[in-house]
Amino acid sequence: MLKVDLDTKVKFLHGFSHKTRIQILECIKDNEKTVSQIVEDIRGNQSNISQHLACLKGCGIIVGRQEGKYVYYGLRNQQVRDLLTMFDVVLEGVKNDVAYCENHIG
């Protein structure tokens, strides 16, 4: 079994701990997109989206690919895509508990 340092695991999971970052991940789950495309799709502002993209990139969840004057952002690999899908699968079974959880209001 793989052994990952607890602090590293917490930093990685932090990438998934904000609504805007989850929106970004869902937005680029199937296709790479530029910042402008992401901003339009999730109706955010460019500065805020860029900060969240930096966090996701720093956590190793996404990658950026330069093409001309644009940077295209996408998920790092299939495992991250699978993890996002697994979140949905797990949440399907516990969504009512999560909805009523008062410990983590965000």
mmCIF file of N, CA and C in Angstrom:
data_model
loop_
_atom_site.group_PDB
_atom_site.id
_atom_site.type_symbol
_atom_site.label_atom_id
_atom_site.label_comp_id
_atom_site.label_asym_id
_atom_site.label_seq_id
_atom_site.Cartn_x
_atom_site.Cartn_y
_atom_site.Cartn_z
ATOM 1 N N MET A 1 0.840 -1.193 0.000
ATOM 2 C CA MET A 1 0.000 0.000 0.000
ATOM 3 C C MET A 1 0.882 1.252 0.000
ATOM 4 N N LEU A 2 0.462 2.266 -0.763
ATOM 5 C CA LEU A 2 1.214 3.503 -0.825
ATOM 6 C C LEU A 2 1.091 4.263 0.485
ATOM 7 N N LYS A 3 2.185 4.829 0.930
ATOM 8 C CA LYS A 3 2.195 5.630 2.155
ATOM 9 C C LYS A 3 2.517 7.073 1.765
ATOM 10 N N VAL A 4 1.583 7.971 1.994
ATOM 11 C CA VAL A 4 1.771 9.382 1.672
ATOM 12 C C VAL A 4 1.783 10.164 2.971
ATOM 13 N N ASP A 5 2.715 11.098 3.065
ATOM 14 C CA ASP A 5 2.818 11.982 4.219
ATOM 15 C C ASP A 5 1.479 12.686 4.451
ATOM 16 N N LEU A 6 1.034 12.718 5.688
ATOM 17 C CA LEU A 6 -0.257 13.303 6.042
ATOM 18 C C LEU A 6 -0.347 14.768 5.640
ATOM 19 N N ASP A 7 0.700 15.545 5.857
ATOM 20 C CA ASP A 7 0.676 16.963 5.489
ATOM 21 C C ASP A 7 0.526 17.138 3.981
ATOM 22 N N THR A 8 1.168 16.282 3.209
ATOM 23 C CA THR A 8 1.054 16.332 1.756
ATOM 24 C C THR A 8 -0.372 16.003 1.329
ATOM 25 N N LYS A 9 -0.959 15.024 1.979
ATOM 26 C CA LYS A 9 -2.337 14.638 1.674
ATOM 27 C C LYS A 9 -3.288 15.798 1.963
ATOM 28 N N VAL A 10 -3.095 16.480 3.094
ATOM 29 C CA VAL A 10 -3.949 17.610 3.463
ATOM 30 C C VAL A 10 -3.806 18.731 2.435
ATOM 31 N N LYS A 11 -2.587 19.017 2.004
ATOM 32 C CA LYS A 11 -2.378 20.060 0.992
ATOM 33 C C LYS A 11 -3.084 19.705 -0.309
ATOM 34 N N PHE A 12 -2.991 18.452 -0.722
ATOM 35 C CA PHE A 12 -3.657 17.992 -1.945
ATOM 36 C C PHE A 12 -5.170 18.157 -1.819
ATOM 37 N N LEU A 13 -5.726 17.701 -0.707
ATOM 38 C CA LEU A 13 -7.171 17.784 -0.508
ATOM 39 C C LEU A 13 -7.656 19.227 -0.415
ATOM 40 N N HIS A 14 -6.786 20.130 0.017
ATOM 41 C CA HIS A 14 -7.134 21.552 0.071
ATOM 42 C C HIS A 14 -7.570 22.057 -1.308
ATOM 43 N N GLY A 15 -6.983 21.511 -2.350
ATOM 44 C CA GLY A 15 -7.353 21.917 -3.704
ATOM 45 C C GLY A 15 -8.819 21.674 -4.023
ATOM 46 N N PHE A 16 -9.431 20.755 -3.321
ATOM 47 C CA PHE A 16 -10.835 20.417 -3.553
ATOM 48 C C PHE A 16 -11.774 21.098 -2.552
ATOM 49 N N SER A 17 -11.235 21.982 -1.716
ATOM 50 C CA SER A 17 -12.010 22.480 -0.581
ATOM 51 C C SER A 17 -12.667 23.843 -0.796
ATOM 52 N N HIS A 18 -12.829 24.260 -2.032
ATOM 53 C CA HIS A 18 -13.475 25.549 -2.285
ATOM 54 C C HIS A 18 -14.437 25.400 -3.458
ATOM 55 N N LYS A 19 -15.590 26.006 -3.329
ATOM 56 C CA LYS A 19 -16.630 25.894 -4.358
ATOM 57 C C LYS A 19 -16.121 26.306 -5.743
ATOM 58 N N THR A 20 -15.398 27.410 -5.820
ATOM 59 C CA THR A 20 -14.901 27.879 -7.118
ATOM 60 C C THR A 20 -13.937 26.881 -7.731
ATOM 61 N N ARG A 21 -13.080 26.277 -6.904
ATOM 62 C CA ARG A 21 -12.136 25.290 -7.450
ATOM 63 C C ARG A 21 -12.864 24.055 -7.959
ATOM 64 N N ILE A 22 -13.912 23.647 -7.270
ATOM 65 C CA ILE A 22 -14.707 22.510 -7.745
ATOM 66 C C ILE A 22 -15.398 22.882 -9.062
ATOM 67 N N GLN A 23 -15.912 24.094 -9.155
ATOM 68 C CA GLN A 23 -16.533 24.546 -10.406
ATOM 69 C C GLN A 23 -15.523 24.512 -11.553
ATOM 70 N N ILE A 24 -14.318 24.972 -11.283
ATOM 71 C CA ILE A 24 -13.260 24.953 -12.301
ATOM 72 C C ILE A 24 -12.974 23.522 -12.726
ATOM 73 N N LEU A 25 -12.819 22.629 -11.756
ATOM 74 C CA LEU A 25 -12.511 21.228 -12.068
ATOM 75 C C LEU A 25 -13.618 20.590 -12.892
ATOM 76 N N GLU A 26 -14.858 20.854 -12.543
ATOM 77 C CA GLU A 26 -15.973 20.313 -13.326
ATOM 78 C C GLU A 26 -15.973 20.906 -14.733
ATOM 79 N N CYS A 27 -15.606 22.172 -14.835
ATOM 80 C CA CYS A 27 -15.572 22.865 -16.115
ATOM 81 C C CYS A 27 -14.525 22.265 -17.064
ATOM 82 N N ILE A 28 -13.385 21.854 -16.517
ATOM 83 C CA ILE A 28 -12.304 21.329 -17.360
ATOM 84 C C ILE A 28 -12.194 19.805 -17.286
ATOM 85 N N LYS A 29 -13.181 19.175 -16.701
ATOM 86 C CA LYS A 29 -13.137 17.723 -16.499
ATOM 87 C C LYS A 29 -12.996 16.964 -17.820
ATOM 88 N N ASP A 30 -13.674 17.420 -18.847
ATOM 89 C CA ASP A 30 -13.669 16.699 -20.119
ATOM 90 C C ASP A 30 -12.830 17.357 -21.211
ATOM 91 N N ASN A 31 -12.571 18.657 -21.078
ATOM 92 C CA ASN A 31 -11.820 19.391 -22.105
ATOM 93 C C ASN A 31 -10.956 20.478 -21.486
ATOM 94 N N GLU A 32 -9.786 20.681 -22.064
ATOM 95 C CA GLU A 32 -8.941 21.803 -21.652
ATOM 96 C C GLU A 32 -9.651 23.111 -22.006
ATOM 97 N N LYS A 33 -9.390 24.136 -21.190
ATOM 98 C CA LYS A 33 -9.969 25.452 -21.458
ATOM 99 C C LYS A 33 -8.994 26.541 -21.045
ATOM 100 N N THR A 34 -9.157 27.698 -21.661
ATOM 101 C CA THR A 34 -8.369 28.870 -21.280
ATOM 102 C C THR A 34 -9.038 29.549 -20.083
ATOM 103 N N VAL A 35 -8.323 30.476 -19.477
ATOM 104 C CA VAL A 35 -8.893 31.238 -18.360
ATOM 105 C C VAL A 35 -10.178 31.927 -18.808
ATOM 106 N N SER A 36 -10.146 32.548 -19.979
ATOM 107 C CA SER A 36 -11.334 33.259 -20.473
ATOM 108 C C SER A 36 -12.527 32.328 -20.632
ATOM 109 N N GLN A 37 -12.295 31.133 -21.148
ATOM 110 C CA GLN A 37 -13.379 30.167 -21.300
ATOM 111 C C GLN A 37 -13.927 29.724 -19.946
ATOM 112 N N ILE A 38 -13.030 29.513 -18.988
ATOM 113 C CA ILE A 38 -13.453 29.115 -17.643
ATOM 114 C C ILE A 38 -14.261 30.233 -16.995
ATOM 115 N N VAL A 39 -13.766 31.467 -17.099
ATOM 116 C CA VAL A 39 -14.472 32.626 -16.537
ATOM 117 C C VAL A 39 -15.885 32.704 -17.108
ATOM 118 N N GLU A 40 -16.010 32.536 -18.413
ATOM 119 C CA GLU A 40 -17.324 32.601 -19.062
ATOM 120 C C GLU A 40 -18.226 31.453 -18.600
ATOM 121 N N ASP A 41 -17.678 30.249 -18.550
ATOM 122 C CA ASP A 41 -18.476 29.072 -18.197
ATOM 123 C C ASP A 41 -19.005 29.119 -16.765
ATOM 124 N N ILE A 42 -18.167 29.568 -15.829
ATOM 125 C CA ILE A 42 -18.622 29.550 -14.428
ATOM 126 C C ILE A 42 -19.040 30.932 -13.924
ATOM 127 N N ARG A 43 -19.001 31.912 -14.819
ATOM 128 C CA ARG A 43 -19.441 33.277 -14.511
ATOM 129 C C ARG A 43 -18.697 33.861 -13.308
ATOM 130 N N GLY A 44 -17.391 33.712 -13.337
ATOM 131 C CA GLY A 44 -16.555 34.270 -12.283
ATOM 132 C C GLY A 44 -15.808 35.484 -12.792
ATOM 133 N N ASN A 45 -14.903 36.003 -11.970
ATOM 134 C CA ASN A 45 -14.064 37.086 -12.481
ATOM 135 C C ASN A 45 -12.647 36.563 -12.694
ATOM 136 N N GLN A 46 -11.978 37.144 -13.645
ATOM 137 C CA GLN A 46 -10.697 36.627 -14.121
ATOM 138 C C GLN A 46 -9.638 36.561 -13.028
ATOM 139 N N SER A 47 -9.549 37.566 -12.206
ATOM 140 C CA SER A 47 -8.548 37.591 -11.142
ATOM 141 C C SER A 47 -8.768 36.452 -10.148
ATOM 142 N N ASN A 48 -10.008 36.294 -9.730
ATOM 143 C CA ASN A 48 -10.352 35.245 -8.772
ATOM 144 C C ASN A 48 -10.102 33.863 -9.363
ATOM 145 N N ILE A 49 -10.512 33.647 -10.600
ATOM 146 C CA ILE A 49 -10.319 32.359 -11.263
ATOM 147 C C ILE A 49 -8.828 32.061 -11.385
ATOM 148 N N SER A 50 -8.039 33.060 -11.742
ATOM 149 C CA SER A 50 -6.594 32.868 -11.881
ATOM 150 C C SER A 50 -5.955 32.445 -10.558
ATOM 151 N N GLN A 51 -6.412 33.028 -9.454
ATOM 152 C CA GLN A 51 -5.888 32.644 -8.142
ATOM 153 C C GLN A 51 -6.228 31.188 -7.819
ATOM 154 N N HIS A 52 -7.435 30.783 -8.134
ATOM 155 C CA HIS A 52 -7.833 29.399 -7.878
ATOM 156 C C HIS A 52 -7.107 28.426 -8.812
ATOM 157 N N LEU A 53 -6.873 28.842 -10.053
ATOM 158 C CA LEU A 53 -6.098 28.000 -10.973
ATOM 159 C C LEU A 53 -4.678 27.800 -10.437
ATOM 160 N N ALA A 54 -4.094 28.852 -9.882
ATOM 161 C CA ALA A 54 -2.755 28.749 -9.302
ATOM 162 C C ALA A 54 -2.744 27.763 -8.146
ATOM 163 N N CYS A 55 -3.781 27.791 -7.320
ATOM 164 C CA CYS A 55 -3.890 26.844 -6.206
ATOM 165 C C CYS A 55 -3.989 25.419 -6.734
ATOM 166 N N LEU A 56 -4.869 25.193 -7.699
ATOM 167 C CA LEU A 56 -5.051 23.853 -8.259
ATOM 168 C C LEU A 56 -3.771 23.347 -8.919
ATOM 169 N N LYS A 57 -3.075 24.229 -9.583
ATOM 170 C CA LYS A 57 -1.814 23.851 -10.228
ATOM 171 C C LYS A 57 -0.762 23.548 -9.164
ATOM 172 N N GLY A 58 -0.710 24.377 -8.127
ATOM 173 C CA GLY A 58 0.239 24.173 -7.042
ATOM 174 C C GLY A 58 -0.009 22.885 -6.277
ATOM 175 N N CYS A 59 -1.271 22.470 -6.213
ATOM 176 C CA CYS A 59 -1.625 21.213 -5.530
ATOM 177 C C CYS A 59 -1.423 19.997 -6.435
ATOM 178 N N GLY A 60 -1.031 20.232 -7.683
ATOM 179 C CA GLY A 60 -0.783 19.124 -8.591
ATOM 180 C C GLY A 60 -2.018 18.519 -9.204
ATOM 181 N N ILE A 61 -3.128 19.223 -9.141
ATOM 182 C CA ILE A 61 -4.398 18.685 -9.623
ATOM 183 C C ILE A 61 -4.611 18.986 -11.105
ATOM 184 N N ILE A 62 -4.128 20.138 -11.549
ATOM 185 C CA ILE A 62 -4.268 20.522 -12.952
ATOM 186 C C ILE A 62 -2.895 20.851 -13.539
ATOM 187 N N VAL A 63 -2.873 20.957 -14.849
ATOM 188 C CA VAL A 63 -1.677 21.382 -15.576
ATOM 189 C C VAL A 63 -2.085 22.456 -16.568
ATOM 190 N N GLY A 64 -1.115 23.270 -16.959
ATOM 191 C CA GLY A 64 -1.344 24.286 -17.980
ATOM 192 C C GLY A 64 -0.458 24.002 -19.174
ATOM 193 N N ARG A 65 -1.008 24.204 -20.359
ATOM 194 C CA ARG A 65 -0.280 23.956 -21.607
ATOM 195 C C ARG A 65 -0.333 25.217 -22.450
ATOM 196 N N GLN A 66 0.840 25.769 -22.750
ATOM 197 C CA GLN A 66 0.933 26.994 -23.545
ATOM 198 C C GLN A 66 0.729 26.660 -25.018
ATOM 199 N N GLU A 67 -0.153 27.419 -25.670
ATOM 200 C CA GLU A 67 -0.343 27.304 -27.111
ATOM 201 C C GLU A 67 -0.508 28.712 -27.648
ATOM 202 N N GLY A 68 0.527 29.213 -28.290
ATOM 203 C CA GLY A 68 0.507 30.603 -28.734
ATOM 204 C C GLY A 68 0.450 31.516 -27.529
ATOM 205 N N LYS A 69 -0.491 32.450 -27.546
ATOM 206 C CA LYS A 69 -0.605 33.382 -26.419
ATOM 207 C C LYS A 69 -1.548 32.875 -25.331
ATOM 208 N N TYR A 70 -2.112 31.690 -25.509
ATOM 209 C CA TYR A 70 -3.064 31.155 -24.544
ATOM 210 C C TYR A 70 -2.479 29.998 -23.746
ATOM 211 N N VAL A 71 -2.949 29.885 -22.499
ATOM 212 C CA VAL A 71 -2.629 28.729 -21.671
ATOM 213 C C VAL A 71 -3.921 27.939 -21.526
ATOM 214 N N TYR A 72 -3.841 26.667 -21.847
ATOM 215 C CA TYR A 72 -4.986 25.772 -21.722
ATOM 216 C C TYR A 72 -4.814 24.945 -20.460
ATOM 217 N N TYR A 73 -5.844 24.948 -19.614
ATOM 218 C CA TYR A 73 -5.802 24.217 -18.358
ATOM 219 C C TYR A 73 -6.623 22.945 -18.484
ATOM 220 N N GLY A 74 -6.078 21.880 -17.926
ATOM 221 C CA GLY A 74 -6.772 20.604 -17.916
ATOM 222 C C GLY A 74 -6.395 19.820 -16.677
ATOM 223 N N LEU A 75 -7.118 18.748 -16.432
ATOM 224 C CA LEU A 75 -6.801 17.885 -15.297
ATOM 225 C C LEU A 75 -5.447 17.227 -15.541
ATOM 226 N N ARG A 76 -4.710 16.979 -14.473
ATOM 227 C CA ARG A 76 -3.370 16.413 -14.583
ATOM 228 C C ARG A 76 -3.370 15.057 -15.284
ATOM 229 N N ASN A 77 -4.342 14.205 -14.940
ATOM 230 C CA ASN A 77 -4.339 12.857 -15.507
ATOM 231 C C ASN A 77 -5.699 12.193 -15.286
ATOM 232 N N GLN A 78 -5.796 10.977 -15.764
ATOM 233 C CA GLN A 78 -7.044 10.224 -15.649
ATOM 234 C C GLN A 78 -7.390 9.940 -14.188
ATOM 235 N N GLN A 79 -6.383 9.770 -13.335
ATOM 236 C CA GLN A 79 -6.662 9.489 -11.925
ATOM 237 C C GLN A 79 -7.413 10.643 -11.260
ATOM 238 N N VAL A 80 -7.075 11.883 -11.612
ATOM 239 C CA VAL A 80 -7.794 13.034 -11.055
ATOM 240 C C VAL A 80 -9.228 13.028 -11.576
ATOM 241 N N ARG A 81 -9.409 12.731 -12.852
ATOM 242 C CA ARG A 81 -10.756 12.636 -13.427
ATOM 243 C C ARG A 81 -11.556 11.542 -12.705
ATOM 244 N N ASP A 82 -10.908 10.403 -12.476
ATOM 245 C CA ASP A 82 -11.566 9.307 -11.760
ATOM 246 C C ASP A 82 -11.929 9.715 -10.332
ATOM 247 N N LEU A 83 -11.047 10.481 -9.684
ATOM 248 C CA LEU A 83 -11.315 10.946 -8.331
ATOM 249 C C LEU A 83 -12.545 11.853 -8.293
ATOM 250 N N LEU A 84 -12.666 12.758 -9.254
ATOM 251 C CA LEU A 84 -13.849 13.626 -9.322
ATOM 252 C C LEU A 84 -15.123 12.799 -9.511
ATOM 253 N N THR A 85 -15.037 11.781 -10.343
ATOM 254 C CA THR A 85 -16.182 10.893 -10.535
ATOM 255 C C THR A 85 -16.487 10.132 -9.251
ATOM 256 N N MET A 86 -15.450 9.676 -8.566
ATOM 257 C CA MET A 86 -15.638 8.936 -7.319
ATOM 258 C C MET A 86 -16.262 9.817 -6.243
ATOM 259 N N PHE A 87 -15.903 11.109 -6.207
ATOM 260 C CA PHE A 87 -16.560 12.032 -5.278
ATOM 261 C C PHE A 87 -18.071 11.983 -5.494
ATOM 262 N N ASP A 88 -18.496 12.031 -6.762
ATOM 263 C CA ASP A 88 -19.930 12.005 -7.067
ATOM 264 C C ASP A 88 -20.573 10.699 -6.624
ATOM 265 N N VAL A 89 -19.877 9.597 -6.843
ATOM 266 C CA VAL A 89 -20.402 8.284 -6.460
ATOM 267 C C VAL A 89 -20.562 8.196 -4.942
ATOM 268 N N VAL A 90 -19.534 8.592 -4.212
ATOM 269 C CA VAL A 90 -19.581 8.536 -2.749
ATOM 270 C C VAL A 90 -20.632 9.502 -2.215
ATOM 271 N N LEU A 91 -20.669 10.710 -2.776
ATOM 272 C CA LEU A 91 -21.636 11.709 -2.298
ATOM 273 C C LEU A 91 -23.072 11.283 -2.535
ATOM 274 N N GLU A 92 -23.316 10.506 -3.567
ATOM 275 C CA GLU A 92 -24.680 10.029 -3.822
ATOM 276 C C GLU A 92 -25.224 9.275 -2.605
ATOM 277 N N GLY A 93 -24.366 8.538 -1.934
ATOM 278 C CA GLY A 93 -24.795 7.759 -0.772
ATOM 279 C C GLY A 93 -24.879 8.537 0.523
ATOM 280 N N VAL A 94 -24.195 9.666 0.606
ATOM 281 C CA VAL A 94 -24.165 10.421 1.871
ATOM 282 C C VAL A 94 -24.680 11.854 1.732
ATOM 283 N N LYS A 95 -25.260 12.178 0.587
ATOM 284 C CA LYS A 95 -25.622 13.577 0.328
ATOM 285 C C LYS A 95 -26.581 14.167 1.360
ATOM 286 N N ASN A 96 -27.500 13.377 1.875
ATOM 287 C CA ASN A 96 -28.421 13.912 2.879
ATOM 288 C C ASN A 96 -27.688 14.250 4.176
ATOM 289 N N ASP A 97 -26.769 13.397 4.582
ATOM 290 C CA ASP A 97 -25.976 13.685 5.786
ATOM 291 C C ASP A 97 -25.155 14.952 5.579
ATOM 292 N N VAL A 98 -24.533 15.060 4.435
ATOM 293 C CA VAL A 98 -23.701 16.233 4.124
ATOM 294 C C VAL A 98 -24.552 17.493 4.099
ATOM 295 N N ALA A 99 -25.726 17.403 3.525
ATOM 296 C CA ALA A 99 -26.609 18.567 3.431
ATOM 297 C C ALA A 99 -26.989 19.109 4.797
ATOM 298 N N TYR A 100 -27.112 18.225 5.785
ATOM 299 C CA TYR A 100 -27.528 18.644 7.116
ATOM 300 C C TYR A 100 -26.362 18.840 8.089
ATOM 301 N N CYS A 101 -25.139 18.663 7.608
ATOM 302 C CA CYS A 101 -23.959 18.840 8.461
ATOM 303 C C CYS A 101 -23.812 20.320 8.817
ATOM 304 N N GLU A 102 -23.770 20.608 10.095
ATOM 305 C CA GLU A 102 -23.629 21.994 10.555
ATOM 306 C C GLU A 102 -22.207 22.324 10.965
ATOM 307 N N ASN A 103 -21.315 21.353 10.885
ATOM 308 C CA ASN A 103 -19.948 21.569 11.317
ATOM 309 C C ASN A 103 -19.099 22.309 10.279
ATOM 310 N N HIS A 104 -19.480 22.208 9.028
ATOM 311 C CA HIS A 104 -18.676 22.818 7.957
ATOM 312 C C HIS A 104 -19.585 23.613 7.039
ATOM 313 N N ILE A 105 -19.956 24.778 7.482
ATOM 314 C CA ILE A 105 -20.795 25.648 6.682
ATOM 315 C C ILE A 105 -19.883 26.485 5.806
ATOM 316 N N GLY A 106 -20.094 26.437 4.494
ATOM 317 C CA GLY A 106 -19.169 27.136 3.618
ATOM 318 C C GLY A 106 -19.842 27.936 2.629
#
